[in-house]
Tab-separated table of C-alpha atoms and ligand atoms in Angstrom:
chain	number	residue	atom	x	y	z
A	28	UNK	CA	-39.941	11.744	20.965
A	29	UNK	CA	-38.270	8.421	21.786
A	30	UNK	CA	-40.427	6.843	19.251
A	31	UNK	CA	-39.858	8.765	16.281
A	32	UNK	CA	-35.890	9.028	17.156
A	33	UNK	CA	-36.234	5.081	17.312
A	34	UNK	CA	-38.190	4.847	13.627
A	35	UNK	CA	-36.043	7.131	12.254
A	36	UNK	CA	-32.646	5.246	13.321
A	37	UNK	CA	-34.199	2.171	12.054
A	38	UNK	CA	-34.987	3.322	8.827
A	39	UNK	CA	-31.643	5.254	8.293
A	40	UNK	CA	-29.868	2.122	9.552
A	41	UNK	CA	-31.865	-0.210	6.908
A	42	UNK	CA	-30.934	2.301	4.213
A	43	UNK	CA	-27.328	2.571	5.176
A	44	UNK	CA	-26.943	-1.426	5.394
A	45	UNK	CA	-29.531	-3.090	2.803
A	46	UNK	CA	-27.874	-1.062	-0.253
A	47	UNK	CA	-24.299	-2.029	-0.978
A	48	UNK	CA	-23.120	1.592	-1.334
A	49	UNK	CA	-19.455	0.909	-1.655
A	50	UNK	CA	-17.601	-1.885	-4.031
A	51	UNK	CA	-16.258	-4.788	-1.933
A	52	UNK	CA	-12.814	-4.144	-0.432
A	53	UNK	CA	-9.787	-5.960	-1.854
A	54	UNK	CA	-7.068	-4.005	0.471
A	55	UNK	CA	-6.361	-3.472	4.031
A	56	UNK	CA	-6.239	0.341	3.226
A	57	UNK	CA	-9.933	0.034	1.974
A	58	UNK	CA	-10.925	-1.537	5.100
A	59	UNK	CA	-9.415	1.523	7.013
A	60	UNK	CA	-11.213	3.969	4.969
A	61	UNK	CA	-14.622	1.922	5.332
A	62	UNK	CA	-14.404	2.020	8.876
A	63	UNK	CA	-14.163	5.808	8.846
A	64	UNK	CA	-17.070	5.822	6.465
A	65	UNK	CA	-18.919	3.746	8.799
A	66	UNK	CA	-18.163	5.779	12.233
A	67	UNK	CA	-19.270	9.342	10.463
A	68	UNK	CA	-22.401	7.427	8.942
A	69	UNK	CA	-23.232	6.095	12.388
A	70	UNK	CA	-22.583	9.607	13.858
A	71	UNK	CA	-24.897	11.050	11.130
A	72	UNK	CA	-27.267	8.727	11.767
A	73	UNK	CA	-27.707	9.508	15.481
A	74	UNK	CA	-27.693	13.225	14.834
A	75	UNK	CA	-30.760	12.961	12.308
A	76	UNK	CA	-32.613	10.780	14.557
A	77	UNK	CA	-32.560	13.246	17.378
A	78	UNK	CA	-33.136	16.289	15.101
A	79	UNK	CA	-36.134	14.716	13.438
A	80	UNK	CA	-37.354	13.512	16.670
A	81	UNK	CA	-37.179	17.002	18.238
A	82	UNK	CA	-38.525	18.708	15.009
A	83	UNK	CA	-41.688	16.406	14.829
A	84	UNK	CA	-42.336	16.542	18.620
A	85	UNK	CA	-42.115	20.259	18.477
A	86	UNK	CA	-44.742	20.417	15.503
A	87	UNK	CA	-46.871	18.395	17.066
A	88	UNK	CA	-46.719	19.308	20.921
A	89	UNK	CA	-46.565	23.440	20.264
A	90	UNK	CA	-49.057	23.765	17.270
A	91	UNK	CA	-50.968	26.620	17.479
A	92	UNK	CA	-54.746	26.202	17.438
A	93	UNK	CA	-56.732	27.377	14.506
A	94	UNK	CA	-58.129	30.526	16.137
A	95	UNK	CA	-54.989	31.467	17.984
A	96	UNK	CA	-53.645	34.764	16.497
A	97	UNK	CA	-51.379	35.846	19.085
A	98	UNK	CA	-47.429	35.983	19.084
A	99	UNK	CA	-45.677	33.438	20.740
A	100	UNK	CA	-44.031	33.915	23.974
A	101	UNK	CA	-40.719	35.647	23.923
A	102	UNK	CA	-37.839	33.081	24.420
A	103	UNK	CA	-34.519	34.160	25.745
A	104	UNK	CA	-31.121	32.576	25.714
A	105	UNK	CA	-30.446	29.346	27.451
A	106	UNK	CA	-26.983	28.956	28.768
A	107	UNK	CA	-27.210	25.732	29.569
A	108	UNK	CA	-28.556	24.193	26.031
A	109	UNK	CA	-26.180	26.482	24.258
A	110	UNK	CA	-23.280	24.809	26.336
A	111	UNK	CA	-24.441	21.332	25.404
A	112	UNK	CA	-25.012	22.153	21.712
A	113	UNK	CA	-21.585	23.523	21.203
A	114	UNK	CA	-20.195	20.689	23.324
A	115	UNK	CA	-21.565	17.822	21.543
A	116	UNK	CA	-20.654	18.844	17.833
A	117	UNK	CA	-17.425	19.943	18.985
A	118	UNK	CA	-16.327	16.635	20.500
A	119	UNK	CA	-17.715	14.579	17.436
A	120	UNK	CA	-15.896	16.698	14.999
A	121	UNK	CA	-12.410	16.389	17.289
A	122	UNK	CA	-13.159	12.673	17.072
A	123	UNK	CA	-14.132	12.477	13.462
A	124	UNK	CA	-10.780	14.260	12.590
A	125	UNK	CA	-8.502	12.418	15.306
A	126	UNK	CA	-10.046	8.950	13.989
A	127	UNK	CA	-9.768	9.636	10.505
A	128	UNK	CA	-6.076	10.960	10.691
A	129	UNK	CA	-5.332	7.895	12.751
A	130	UNK	CA	-6.909	5.476	9.983
A	131	UNK	CA	-5.405	7.356	7.365
A	132	UNK	CA	-1.728	7.417	8.332
A	133	UNK	CA	-2.071	3.743	9.348
A	134	UNK	CA	-3.110	3.234	5.607
A	135	UNK	CA	0.188	4.673	4.600
A	136	UNK	CA	2.325	2.583	7.027
A	137	UNK	CA	5.005	0.567	5.020
A	138	UNK	CA	7.465	-1.870	6.392
A	139	UNK	CA	11.234	-0.067	6.224
A	140	UNK	CA	12.155	-2.531	3.343
A	141	UNK	CA	9.051	-2.433	0.752
A	142	UNK	CA	8.937	-3.184	-3.042
A	143	UNK	CA	8.160	0.085	-4.874
A	144	UNK	CA	6.280	0.254	-8.249
A	145	UNK	CA	6.805	3.358	-10.120
A	146	UNK	CA	3.837	4.512	-11.958
A	147	UNK	CA	3.843	6.587	-14.974
A	148	UNK	CA	0.984	8.112	-16.271
A	149	UNK	CA	0.467	10.315	-19.817
A	150	UNK	CA	-2.160	11.010	-22.290
A	151	UNK	CA	-3.701	8.296	-21.991
A	152	UNK	CA	-1.692	5.425	-20.619
A	153	UNK	CA	-0.725	4.103	-17.393
A	154	UNK	CA	2.802	2.158	-17.602
A	155	UNK	CA	4.438	0.333	-14.835
A	156	UNK	CA	8.081	-0.633	-13.923
A	157	UNK	CA	8.732	-3.255	-10.875
A	158	UNK	CA	11.579	-3.653	-8.441
A	159	UNK	CA	12.043	-7.167	-9.902
A	160	UNK	CA	12.644	-5.954	-13.521
A	161	UNK	CA	14.383	-2.994	-13.453
A	162	UNK	CA	13.347	0.824	-14.243
A	163	UNK	CA	13.901	0.423	-17.881
A	164	UNK	CA	11.480	-2.265	-18.501
A	165	UNK	CA	7.904	-0.804	-18.218
A	166	UNK	CA	4.792	-2.617	-18.822
A	167	UNK	CA	0.890	-1.664	-19.310
A	168	UNK	CA	-0.470	-3.368	-16.344
A	169	UNK	CA	-0.147	-3.441	-12.588
A	170	UNK	CA	0.527	-7.101	-11.078
A	171	UNK	CA	0.991	-7.270	-7.599
A	172	UNK	CA	1.348	-10.167	-5.179
A	173	UNK	CA	-1.423	-10.617	-2.775
A	174	UNK	CA	-0.674	-9.641	1.204
A	175	UNK	CA	2.552	-7.434	0.326
A	176	UNK	CA	2.432	-3.812	1.191
A	177	UNK	CA	3.564	-2.273	-1.790
A	178	UNK	CA	4.573	1.606	-2.329
A	179	UNK	CA	3.355	3.222	-5.821
A	180	UNK	CA	5.572	5.910	-6.808
A	181	UNK	CA	3.630	8.178	-9.087
A	182	UNK	CA	4.481	10.806	-11.627
A	183	UNK	CA	3.109	11.938	-15.174
A	184	UNK	CA	5.119	12.935	-18.192
A	185	UNK	CA	2.462	15.795	-19.712
A	186	UNK	CA	-0.517	16.624	-17.543
A	187	UNK	CA	-1.921	16.023	-14.194
A	188	UNK	CA	-3.625	12.408	-14.099
A	189	UNK	CA	-5.040	10.470	-10.919
A	190	UNK	CA	-4.636	7.109	-10.042
A	191	UNK	CA	-7.706	5.281	-8.336
A	192	UNK	CA	-8.659	1.737	-7.710
A	193	UNK	CA	-12.031	1.263	-6.163
A	194	UNK	CA	-11.647	-1.563	-4.434
A	195	UNK	CA	-8.708	-0.314	-2.856
A	196	UNK	CA	-10.086	2.697	-2.128
A	197	UNK	CA	-6.709	4.575	-2.794
A	198	UNK	CA	-6.777	7.592	-5.094
A	199	UNK	CA	-3.482	9.783	-5.893
A	200	UNK	CA	-2.489	12.678	-8.450
A	201	UNK	CA	-0.063	11.764	-10.527
A	202	UNK	CA	1.691	15.240	-11.277
A	203	UNK	CA	4.405	16.016	-13.990
A	204	UNK	CA	7.930	17.036	-12.169
A	205	UNK	CA	6.990	15.287	-8.861
A	206	UNK	CA	6.725	12.270	-7.372
A	207	UNK	CA	3.797	11.379	-5.181
A	208	UNK	CA	3.084	8.191	-3.157
A	209	UNK	CA	0.240	5.661	-2.274
A	210	UNK	CA	0.704	2.250	-0.336
A	211	UNK	CA	-1.370	-0.781	-1.087
A	212	UNK	CA	-1.877	-4.030	0.558
A	213	UNK	CA	-4.222	-6.532	-1.588
A	214	UNK	CA	-5.939	-8.869	0.392
A	215	UNK	CA	-7.946	-10.311	-2.575
A	216	UNK	CA	-7.009	-11.864	-5.801
A	217	UNK	CA	-8.756	-10.877	-9.019
A	218	UNK	CA	-8.384	-8.309	-11.603
A	219	UNK	CA	-9.410	-4.636	-10.925
A	220	UNK	CA	-9.970	-1.345	-12.706
A	221	UNK	CA	-7.475	1.540	-12.763
A	222	UNK	CA	-9.148	4.501	-13.526
A	223	UNK	CA	-7.622	7.968	-14.366
A	224	UNK	CA	-9.928	10.358	-11.942
A	225	UNK	CA	-8.503	13.833	-13.135
A	226	UNK	CA	-9.528	15.367	-16.561
A	227	UNK	CA	-6.583	15.227	-18.708
A	228	UNK	CA	-7.764	15.471	-22.282
A	229	UNK	CA	-9.991	14.100	-24.875
A	230	UNK	CA	-8.948	10.540	-23.965
A	231	UNK	CA	-9.415	10.689	-20.275
A	232	UNK	CA	-12.489	8.767	-20.059
A	233	UNK	CA	-10.716	5.919	-21.933
A	234	UNK	CA	-7.504	6.092	-19.611
A	235	UNK	CA	-8.027	3.145	-17.801
A	236	UNK	CA	-5.635	-0.098	-17.271
A	237	UNK	CA	-5.974	-3.091	-15.112
A	238	UNK	CA	-4.554	-4.215	-11.541
A	239	UNK	CA	-3.917	-7.903	-11.054
A	240	UNK	CA	-3.465	-9.627	-8.009
A	241	UNK	CA	-2.054	-12.984	-7.790
A	242	UNK	CA	-0.973	-15.409	-5.352
A	243	UNK	CA	2.673	-14.974	-4.033
A	244	UNK	CA	3.711	-17.958	-6.360
A	245	UNK	CA	1.846	-16.934	-9.166
A	246	UNK	CA	3.610	-13.573	-9.167
A	247	UNK	CA	6.992	-15.141	-8.850
A	248	UNK	CA	6.083	-17.175	-12.224
A	249	UNK	CA	4.841	-13.756	-13.790
A	250	UNK	CA	8.239	-11.947	-12.944
A	251	UNK	CA	9.962	-14.885	-14.591
A	252	UNK	CA	7.789	-14.726	-17.604
A	253	UNK	CA	8.766	-11.349	-18.119
A	254	UNK	CA	12.171	-11.481	-17.559
A	255	UNK	CA	12.243	-14.331	-20.184
A	256	UNK	CA	10.277	-12.398	-22.429
A	257	UNK	CA	13.030	-9.315	-22.080
A	258	UNK	CA	15.824	-11.747	-23.040
A	259	UNK	CA	13.922	-13.459	-25.966
A	260	UNK	CA	13.518	-9.682	-27.386
A	261	UNK	CA	16.885	-8.486	-26.485
A	262	UNK	CA	18.633	-11.626	-28.260
A	263	UNK	CA	16.299	-11.720	-30.913
A	264	UNK	CA	18.340	-14.126	-33.142
A	265	UNK	CA	16.701	-17.283	-32.543
A	266	UNK	CA	18.210	-19.170	-35.673
A	267	UNK	CA	19.066	-15.916	-37.076
A	268	UNK	CA	15.253	-15.006	-37.036
A	269	UNK	CA	13.698	-12.178	-34.911
A	270	UNK	CA	11.005	-13.546	-32.157
A	271	UNK	CA	8.350	-10.796	-33.446
A	272	UNK	CA	5.602	-12.784	-30.999
A	273	UNK	CA	7.832	-12.192	-28.038
A	274	UNK	CA	8.432	-8.471	-28.943
A	275	UNK	CA	4.643	-7.989	-29.411
A	276	UNK	CA	3.880	-10.081	-26.139
A	277	UNK	CA	6.744	-9.112	-24.072
A	278	UNK	CA	7.619	-5.911	-22.633
A	279	UNK	CA	10.206	-4.947	-25.494
A	280	UNK	CA	7.296	-4.068	-27.612
A	281	UNK	CA	4.358	-4.110	-25.145
A	282	UNK	CA	1.740	-4.379	-28.139
A	283	UNK	CA	-0.323	-6.950	-26.364
A	284	UNK	CA	-0.840	-5.098	-23.198
A	285	UNK	CA	-3.227	-2.575	-25.267
A	286	UNK	CA	-4.106	-4.431	-28.312
A	287	UNK	CA	-5.921	-7.796	-29.079
A	288	UNK	CA	-4.211	-10.620	-31.420
A	289	UNK	CA	-5.766	-13.829	-31.476
A	290	UNK	CA	-2.617	-15.134	-33.189
A	291	UNK	CA	-0.299	-13.841	-30.150
A	292	UNK	CA	-3.527	-14.715	-27.639
A	293	UNK	CA	-3.347	-11.111	-26.371
A	294	UNK	CA	-6.432	-9.298	-25.192
A	295	UNK	CA	-5.553	-5.878	-24.642
A	296	UNK	CA	-8.399	-3.253	-25.203
A	297	UNK	CA	-6.716	0.066	-24.939
A	298	UNK	CA	-6.400	0.118	-28.586
A	299	UNK	CA	-7.837	-1.195	-31.743
A	300	UNK	CA	-8.427	-5.070	-32.176
A	301	UNK	CA	-5.783	-5.655	-34.492
A	302	UNK	CA	-7.396	-8.514	-35.918
A	303	UNK	CA	-10.050	-6.311	-37.277
A	304	UNK	CA	-8.172	-3.277	-38.175
A	305	UNK	CA	-5.442	-4.601	-39.909
A	306	UNK	CA	-7.610	-6.978	-41.722
A	307	UNK	CA	-6.539	-6.535	-45.333
A	308	UNK	CA	-4.123	-4.092	-44.586
A	309	UNK	CA	-0.586	-3.505	-46.402
A	310	UNK	CA	2.643	-4.023	-44.587
A	311	UNK	CA	3.153	-0.377	-45.260
A	312	UNK	CA	0.365	0.502	-43.482
A	313	UNK	CA	1.403	-1.825	-40.694
A	314	UNK	CA	4.810	-0.068	-40.607
A	315	UNK	CA	3.469	3.148	-40.314
A	316	UNK	CA	1.111	2.464	-37.807
A	317	UNK	CA	3.770	1.401	-35.885
A	318	UNK	CA	6.525	3.794	-36.297
A	319	UNK	CA	3.694	6.826	-36.891
A	320	UNK	CA	0.700	5.882	-34.928
A	321	UNK	CA	-1.094	9.319	-35.307
A	322	UNK	CA	-0.944	9.036	-39.311
A	323	UNK	CA	-4.070	7.094	-39.486
A	324	UNK	CA	-6.288	6.672	-36.224
A	325	UNK	CA	-9.003	3.906	-36.214
A	326	UNK	CA	-12.537	5.492	-35.673
A	327	UNK	CA	-13.443	5.468	-31.940
A	328	UNK	CA	-10.000	5.836	-30.932
A	329	UNK	CA	-7.616	8.951	-29.788
A	330	UNK	CA	-4.492	10.156	-31.131
A	331	UNK	CA	-1.458	10.157	-28.732
A	332	UNK	CA	-2.492	7.273	-26.887
A	333	UNK	CA	0.151	4.824	-28.563
A	334	UNK	CA	3.697	5.986	-27.806
A	335	UNK	CA	5.402	7.236	-30.509
A	336	UNK	CA	8.879	6.145	-30.188
A	337	UNK	CA	9.046	2.548	-31.271
A	338	UNK	CA	11.246	3.743	-34.171
A	339	UNK	CA	13.732	4.618	-31.365
A	340	UNK	CA	12.789	1.445	-28.988
A	341	UNK	CA	12.863	-1.192	-31.503
A	342	UNK	CA	15.815	-1.736	-34.221
A	343	UNK	CA	14.541	-1.804	-37.908
A	344	UNK	CA	15.137	-5.566	-38.107
A	345	UNK	CA	12.452	-5.877	-34.957
A	346	UNK	CA	9.980	-3.598	-36.504
A	347	UNK	CA	10.398	-5.380	-40.088
A	348	UNK	CA	9.649	-8.497	-38.198
A	349	UNK	CA	6.964	-7.454	-36.246
A	350	UNK	CA	5.183	-6.134	-39.523
A	351	UNK	CA	5.552	-9.091	-41.250
A	352	UNK	CA	4.395	-11.196	-38.207
A	353	UNK	CA	1.327	-8.895	-38.031
A	354	UNK	CA	0.435	-9.030	-41.678
A	355	UNK	CA	0.651	-12.909	-41.516
A	356	UNK	CA	-1.244	-12.825	-37.984
A	357	UNK	CA	-4.160	-11.301	-39.440
A	358	UNK	CA	-4.634	-13.056	-42.607
A	359	UNK	CA	-4.818	-16.238	-40.782
B	250	LIG	CU1	-5.390	10.741	-17.347
B	250	LIG	CU2	-7.576	11.607	-17.218
């Protein structure tokens, strides 16, 4: 019996550890979740080994001889055994619930004075506004400094979405009308995928964004860049001319978050590649695509993904400049 238990344990331990079941952890919250996973996995390996050992032993030891047609001897309850098989699972389940609630509550610990990033979801895009940049500036990607505990305040404009970053092991629904929260402390720089995990409509599968984790100094630099981008766009008269590229790449238009345009050096992949779809198109077409994005949808893309309020958000001079800039940019 001991041998079967030992072999089973070794086999399960190899299966559990040799295969990389979980993506790399990139947040302290992920480490906590993983510890709970491992604690439960170890318990399961132990239980499975005991059950396998007892089953194999019973099959071998109590096997009826081929000519034995008698009934087995009746067995009555065994009070001692029943107490044991009640007490052990009870203790394990209590341990799992106490331990996981401890780790989960620790994962949500935030310092009293912590930054809050507002996350807004809508069919089918995420937008983020940062404490350093004010609430009226919203950007298409989540950028966080490494090592800082940040609270994400989630809400939705239309239907329920769900925010998930695999490497952080944090997932939370974004619900219209209420605010939900998650806490993340990134431990690795890099780019991670933000995935919507609540079926929210036709574009659900494409509702992705990215989270970038930067070093503290890079993060400060990035914040400064966003501020300058906003100023450039707010005061568009650089020598009487609107700076269309600043509108395109900065947060005023935010076009570059979703669109690739070689001229502006943007690589967004949420919407169509402008170098391709605007090739040979007229200024009228470009204008319509900005103010009424649903009028013509590029093949393979969904309507209602691109915001439809650019006519309100941008001045007509800004839109005209953007159109001229795009027509010229794709001709190159
Ligand atoms: Cu948003 Cu699925």
